[in-house]
GROMACS .gro file of C-alpha atoms in nm:
model
  271
    1MET     CA    1   3.349  -0.851  -3.534
    2PHE     CA    2   3.404  -0.870  -3.161
    3SER     CA    3   3.553  -1.145  -2.949
    4ILE     CA    4   3.310  -1.286  -2.690
    5GLY     CA    5   3.496  -1.097  -2.440
    6ASP     CA    6   3.468  -0.765  -2.601
    7PHE     CA    7   3.095  -0.821  -2.689
    8ALA     CA    8   3.028  -0.900  -2.343
    9LYS     CA    9   3.207  -0.574  -2.224
   10HIS     CA   10   3.006  -0.360  -2.472
   11GLY     CA   11   2.699  -0.533  -2.370
   12ARG     CA   12   2.742  -0.507  -2.007
   13VAL     CA   13   2.687  -0.889  -1.954
   14SER     CA   14   2.920  -1.167  -1.854
   15VAL     CA   15   3.077  -1.410  -2.094
   16ARG     CA   16   2.909  -1.702  -1.917
   17MET     CA   17   2.596  -1.553  -1.984
   18LEU     CA   18   2.668  -1.506  -2.349
   19ARG     CA   19   2.766  -1.887  -2.360
   20HIS     CA   20   2.435  -1.988  -2.216
   21TYR     CA   21   2.238  -1.768  -2.459
   22ASP     CA   22   2.418  -1.945  -2.740
   23ALA     CA   23   2.373  -2.300  -2.583
   24ILE     CA   24   1.980  -2.242  -2.569
   25GLY     CA   25   1.945  -2.059  -2.911
   26LEU     CA   26   1.869  -1.729  -2.772
   27LEU     CA   27   2.172  -1.527  -2.909
   28ARG     CA   28   2.407  -1.727  -3.145
   29PRO     CA   29   2.742  -1.579  -3.228
   30ALA     CA   30   2.775  -1.448  -3.581
   31HIS     CA   31   3.079  -1.671  -3.640
   32VAL     CA   32   3.237  -1.966  -3.461
   33ASP     CA   33   3.596  -2.071  -3.560
   34PRO     CA   34   3.570  -2.432  -3.654
   35PHE     CA   35   3.921  -2.501  -3.524
   36SER     CA   36   3.950  -2.290  -3.203
   37GLY     CA   37   3.573  -2.277  -3.114
   38TYR     CA   38   3.618  -1.902  -3.061
   39ARG     CA   39   3.285  -1.719  -3.070
   40SER     CA   40   3.266  -1.373  -3.265
   41TYR     CA   41   2.988  -1.125  -3.268
   42THR     CA   42   2.894  -0.829  -3.473
   43GLY     CA   43   2.791  -0.472  -3.366
   44ASP     CA   44   2.450  -0.530  -3.498
   45GLN     CA   45   2.396  -0.805  -3.247
   46LEU     CA   46   2.402  -0.559  -2.965
   47ALA     CA   47   2.040  -0.466  -3.055
   48ARG     CA   48   1.919  -0.822  -2.994
   49LEU     CA   49   2.123  -0.862  -2.670
   50ASN     CA   50   1.967  -0.516  -2.544
   51ARG     CA   51   1.621  -0.680  -2.600
   52VAL     CA   52   1.710  -0.997  -2.436
   53ILE     CA   53   1.834  -0.815  -2.110
   54ALA     CA   54   1.547  -0.574  -2.120
   55LEU     CA   55   1.293  -0.845  -2.155
   56LYS     CA   56   1.461  -1.064  -1.891
   57ASP     CA   57   1.472  -0.771  -1.629
   58LEU     CA   58   1.101  -0.717  -1.703
   59GLY     CA   59   1.038  -1.057  -1.547
   60PHE     CA   60   0.996  -1.280  -1.859
   61THR     CA   61   1.150  -1.626  -1.882
   62LEU     CA   62   1.429  -1.708  -2.120
   63THR     CA   63   1.172  -1.912  -2.328
   64GLN     CA   64   0.913  -1.628  -2.327
   65VAL     CA   65   1.201  -1.380  -2.429
   66GLN     CA   66   1.278  -1.615  -2.725
   67GLU     CA   67   0.915  -1.624  -2.837
   68ILE     CA   68   0.877  -1.221  -2.801
   69LEU     CA   69   1.199  -1.188  -3.014
   70ASP     CA   70   1.097  -1.441  -3.279
   71ALA     CA   71   0.783  -1.227  -3.300
   72GLU     CA   72   0.989  -0.924  -3.393
   73ILE     CA   73   0.823  -0.679  -3.164
   74GLY     CA   74   0.905  -0.328  -3.190
   75VAL     CA   75   1.035  -0.051  -2.955
   76ASP     CA   76   0.695   0.086  -2.888
   77GLU     CA   77   0.575  -0.263  -2.764
   78LEU     CA   78   0.888  -0.297  -2.549
   79ARG     CA   79   0.808   0.056  -2.401
   80GLY     CA   80   0.449  -0.056  -2.327
   81MET     CA   81   0.593  -0.363  -2.151
   82LEU     CA   82   0.827  -0.145  -1.939
   83ARG     CA   83   0.542   0.082  -1.836
   84LEU     CA   84   0.324  -0.224  -1.722
   85ARG     CA   85   0.633  -0.396  -1.537
   86ARG     CA   86   0.707  -0.050  -1.366
   87ALA     CA   87   0.351  -0.012  -1.234
   88ASP     CA   88   0.358  -0.381  -1.117
   89LEU     CA   89   0.684  -0.316  -0.938
   90GLU     CA   90   0.583   0.020  -0.787
   91ALA     CA   91   0.261  -0.161  -0.662
   92ALA     CA   92   0.476  -0.450  -0.516
   93ILE     CA   93   0.720  -0.196  -0.342
   94ALA     CA   94   0.414   0.001  -0.190
   95ALA     CA   95   0.272  -0.337  -0.062
   96ASP     CA   96   0.610  -0.435   0.087
   97GLU     CA   97   0.653  -0.096   0.254
   98ALA     CA   98   0.290  -0.107   0.402
   99ARG     CA   99   0.378  -0.463   0.527
  100LEU     CA  100   0.704  -0.344   0.690
  101LYS     CA  101   0.520  -0.053   0.848
  102ALA     CA  102   0.266  -0.320   0.983
  103VAL     CA  103   0.539  -0.546   1.129
  104GLU     CA  104   0.716  -0.215   1.300
  105ALA     CA  105   0.358  -0.133   1.448
  106ARG     CA  106   0.334  -0.487   1.578
  107LEU     CA  107   0.690  -0.483   1.721
  108ARG     CA  108   0.614  -0.156   1.907
  109SER     CA  109   0.310  -0.332   2.059
  110ILE     CA  110   0.525  -0.632   2.174
  111GLU     CA  111   0.786  -0.366   2.311
  112ARG     CA  112   0.512  -0.203   2.528
  113GLU     CA  113   0.392  -0.505   2.679
  114GLY     CA  114   0.371  -0.463   3.057
  115THR     CA  115   0.363  -0.095   3.043
  116MET     CA  116   0.039   0.113   3.091
  117PRO     CA  117   0.043   0.468   2.923
  118SER     CA  118  -0.203   0.619   3.161
  119GLU     CA  119  -0.076   0.963   3.116
  120ASP     CA  120  -0.157   0.944   2.736
  121VAL     CA  121  -0.529   0.839   2.795
  122VAL     CA  122  -0.782   1.128   2.857
  123VAL     CA  123  -1.142   1.051   2.948
  124LYS     CA  124  -1.385   1.289   2.827
  125SER     CA  125  -1.746   1.332   2.677
  126LEU     CA  126  -1.795   1.360   2.285
  127PRO     CA  127  -2.039   1.590   2.155
  128ALA     CA  128  -2.326   1.494   1.921
  129VAL     CA  129  -2.222   1.560   1.565
  130ARG     CA  130  -2.415   1.545   1.226
  131VAL     CA  131  -2.216   1.393   0.942
  132ALA     CA  132  -2.240   1.303   0.587
  133GLU     CA  133  -2.103   0.953   0.536
  134LEU     CA  134  -2.049   0.652   0.305
  135THR     CA  135  -1.998   0.287   0.420
  136ALA     CA  136  -1.836  -0.025   0.268
  137THR     CA  137  -1.763  -0.358   0.420
  138ALA     CA  138  -1.427  -0.527   0.468
  139GLY     CA  139  -1.324  -0.872   0.562
  140GLY     CA  140  -1.175  -0.770   0.894
  141TYR     CA  141  -0.969  -0.542   1.096
  142VAL     CA  142  -0.669  -0.547   0.877
  143ASN     CA  143  -0.486  -0.223   0.782
  144ASP     CA  144  -0.397  -0.316   0.413
  145GLU     CA  145  -0.758  -0.403   0.344
  146ILE     CA  146  -0.912  -0.124   0.536
  147GLY     CA  147  -0.682   0.159   0.441
  148PRO     CA  148  -0.767   0.152   0.063
  149ILE     CA  149  -1.128   0.126   0.132
  150VAL     CA  150  -1.134   0.424   0.345
  151GLN     CA  151  -0.949   0.612   0.092
  152GLY     CA  152  -1.174   0.519  -0.180
  153LEU     CA  153  -1.480   0.608   0.046
  154TYR     CA  154  -1.335   0.959   0.118
  155LYS     CA  155  -1.278   1.016  -0.254
  156ASP     CA  156  -1.629   0.925  -0.331
  157LEU     CA  157  -1.778   1.121  -0.041
  158PHE     CA  158  -1.595   1.441  -0.131
  159GLY     CA  159  -1.717   1.402  -0.481
  160ALA     CA  160  -2.073   1.383  -0.352
  161LEU     CA  161  -2.048   1.672  -0.116
  162GLY     CA  162  -2.018   1.911  -0.409
  163PRO     CA  163  -2.058   2.264  -0.269
  164ILE     CA  164  -2.113   2.161   0.072
  165THR     CA  165  -1.823   2.259   0.301
  166PRO     CA  166  -1.727   2.026   0.596
  167SER     CA  167  -1.789   2.180   0.944
  168GLY     CA  168  -1.513   1.978   1.113
  169PRO     CA  169  -1.224   1.729   1.073
  170LEU     CA  170  -1.281   1.388   0.896
  171LEU     CA  171  -1.383   1.083   1.126
  172ALA     CA  172  -1.430   0.728   1.069
  173TYR     CA  173  -1.576   0.460   1.281
  174TYR     CA  174  -1.628   0.073   1.251
  175GLU     CA  175  -1.876  -0.168   1.350
  176ASP     CA  176  -1.908  -0.546   1.314
  177ASP     CA  177  -2.166  -0.653   1.074
  178ALA     CA  178  -2.461  -0.865   1.153
  179ASP     CA  179  -2.283  -1.210   1.159
  180GLY     CA  180  -1.975  -1.068   1.332
  181GLU     CA  181  -1.753  -1.184   1.063
  182ARG     CA  182  -1.682  -0.864   0.870
  183VAL     CA  183  -1.650  -0.492   0.948
  184VAL     CA  184  -1.865  -0.206   0.819
  185ILE     CA  185  -1.646   0.099   0.766
  186HIS     CA  186  -1.813   0.447   0.780
  187ALA     CA  187  -1.617   0.730   0.638
  188ALA     CA  188  -1.772   1.054   0.752
  189VAL     CA  189  -1.722   1.432   0.772
  190PRO     CA  190  -1.940   1.677   0.993
  191ILE     CA  191  -2.169   1.912   0.794
  192SER     CA  192  -2.401   2.191   0.894
  193ALA     CA  193  -2.576   2.228   0.561
  194GLU     CA  194  -2.927   2.104   0.508
  195THR     CA  195  -2.968   1.795   0.283
  196ASP     CA  196  -3.270   1.638   0.110
  197GLY     CA  197  -3.126   1.277   0.082
  198THR     CA  198  -3.047   1.309  -0.298
  199GLU     CA  199  -2.690   1.404  -0.271
  200GLY     CA  200  -2.525   1.052  -0.291
  201PHE     CA  201  -2.445   1.019   0.075
  202SER     CA  202  -2.621   0.938   0.389
  203THR     CA  203  -2.673   1.209   0.671
  204VAL     CA  204  -2.633   1.070   1.006
  205ARG     CA  205  -2.649   1.206   1.359
  206LEU     CA  206  -2.394   1.052   1.589
  207ALA     CA  207  -2.527   1.084   1.953
  208GLU     CA  208  -2.330   1.238   2.224
  209VAL     CA  209  -2.112   1.011   2.413
  210GLU     CA  210  -2.104   1.071   2.790
  211THR     CA  211  -1.782   0.898   2.863
  212ALA     CA  212  -1.509   0.785   2.603
  213ALA     CA  213  -1.145   0.714   2.648
  214THR     CA  214  -0.924   0.885   2.401
  215ILE     CA  215  -0.553   0.866   2.285
  216LEU     CA  216  -0.366   1.071   2.034
  217HIS     CA  217  -0.184   0.882   1.758
  218ARG     CA  218   0.099   1.052   1.590
  219GLY     CA  219   0.180   0.898   1.249
  220SER     CA  220   0.029   0.722   0.961
  221MET     CA  221  -0.267   0.481   1.009
  222GLU     CA  222  -0.039   0.208   0.912
  223THR     CA  223   0.115   0.235   1.230
  224VAL     CA  224  -0.182   0.285   1.449
  225LEU     CA  225  -0.182  -0.068   1.607
  226PRO     CA  226   0.023   0.019   1.921
  227SER     CA  227  -0.191   0.317   2.001
  228TYR     CA  228  -0.513   0.105   1.969
  229GLN     CA  229  -0.372  -0.155   2.186
  230ALA     CA  230  -0.259   0.090   2.450
  231LEU     CA  231  -0.605   0.229   2.466
  232ALA     CA  232  -0.767  -0.107   2.497
  233LYS     CA  233  -0.531  -0.203   2.759
  234TRP     CA  234  -0.609   0.097   2.965
  235VAL     CA  235  -0.994   0.044   2.920
  236ASP     CA  236  -0.959  -0.311   3.046
  237ALA     CA  237  -0.714  -0.218   3.332
  238HIS     CA  238  -0.932   0.045   3.470
  239GLY     CA  239  -1.245  -0.164   3.479
  240TYR     CA  240  -1.436  -0.027   3.166
  241ARG     CA  241  -1.571  -0.198   2.875
  242ALA     CA  242  -1.654  -0.077   2.506
  243ASN     CA  243  -1.978   0.101   2.477
  244GLY     CA  244  -2.007   0.147   2.109
  245PRO     CA  245  -1.787   0.172   1.814
  246ALA     CA  246  -1.456   0.339   1.832
  247ARG     CA  247  -1.396   0.647   1.626
  248GLU     CA  248  -1.080   0.801   1.446
  249PHE     CA  249  -1.095   1.181   1.466
  250TYR     CA  250  -0.846   1.293   1.207
  251LEU     CA  251  -0.724   1.627   1.351
  252GLU     CA  252  -0.419   1.689   1.127
  253CYS     CA  253  -0.386   1.527   0.773
  254PRO     CA  254  -0.089   1.660   0.580
  255ASP     CA  255   0.043   1.519   0.256
  256ASP     CA  256   0.300   1.342   0.473
  257GLY     CA  257   0.108   1.059   0.630
  258ASP     CA  258   0.390   1.026   0.900
  259LYS     CA  259   0.290   1.358   1.032
  260TRP     CA  260  -0.084   1.275   1.088
  261VAL     CA  261  -0.238   1.336   1.424
  262THR     CA  262  -0.544   1.111   1.502
  263GLU     CA  263  -0.733   1.110   1.805
  264LEU     CA  264  -0.874   0.746   1.882
  265GLN     CA  265  -1.187   0.768   2.078
  266GLN     CA  266  -1.345   0.471   2.247
  267PRO     CA  267  -1.694   0.520   2.411
  268ILE     CA  268  -1.688   0.332   2.758
  269THR     CA  269  -1.893   0.235   3.041
  270LYS     CA  270  -1.821   0.069   3.376
  271ALA     CA  271  -1.791  -0.317   3.336
   0.00000   0.00000   0.00000
């Protein structure tokens, strides 16, 4: 038998927690001295304590923990719960990291207010290009919605390309849908091979653009906002207006997204 203090030490929990578990009937001591009220526990009870702590840390309420333990679940079931919880936590961490990057990008845009990076903007023509593409619709220009859609489109596109080899870097462009409430995403790759329309993708010829304002964005697309806003401010300040969908030309796409290099291309005309 262990005193409540020793049992707490071996179980890596607090005495206060053990008293609470006793009070709610989740983990009763093996023996309570009728005169002193001292609680004693057996070594076998560490097994139940381990399950209580594991389930609680998986996010279950103590009431749910009680129900699960009463059902006498096995180690394999606990392992399955752990895998599911780990997947949930990893997804939540990824979402939080993406949200933090978006906040950082917005902050950089705020810090750049009042500045005009004219030296970063290059005006040039864009050659016509024939591309294979897939499209999908998003609810708006929000990174955490567009990003997964673009990734999914490229995965499907490369699956459909089969033996066709891209003839240039990936590119994407965006258009408002008919009602202006949503955005149509085009994930594309230049190709030179002949197609017959049965490949599972659309073949589109993007026309030559006589004049486009361009800027290089270095880093992941989650942090692209300051670059897009810098380009938009330049276009407006120099008496131009957009003349067609902006394009993203992915020049370098290593595994480390923070090392990406993307040219943002906005077709323009004099306002």
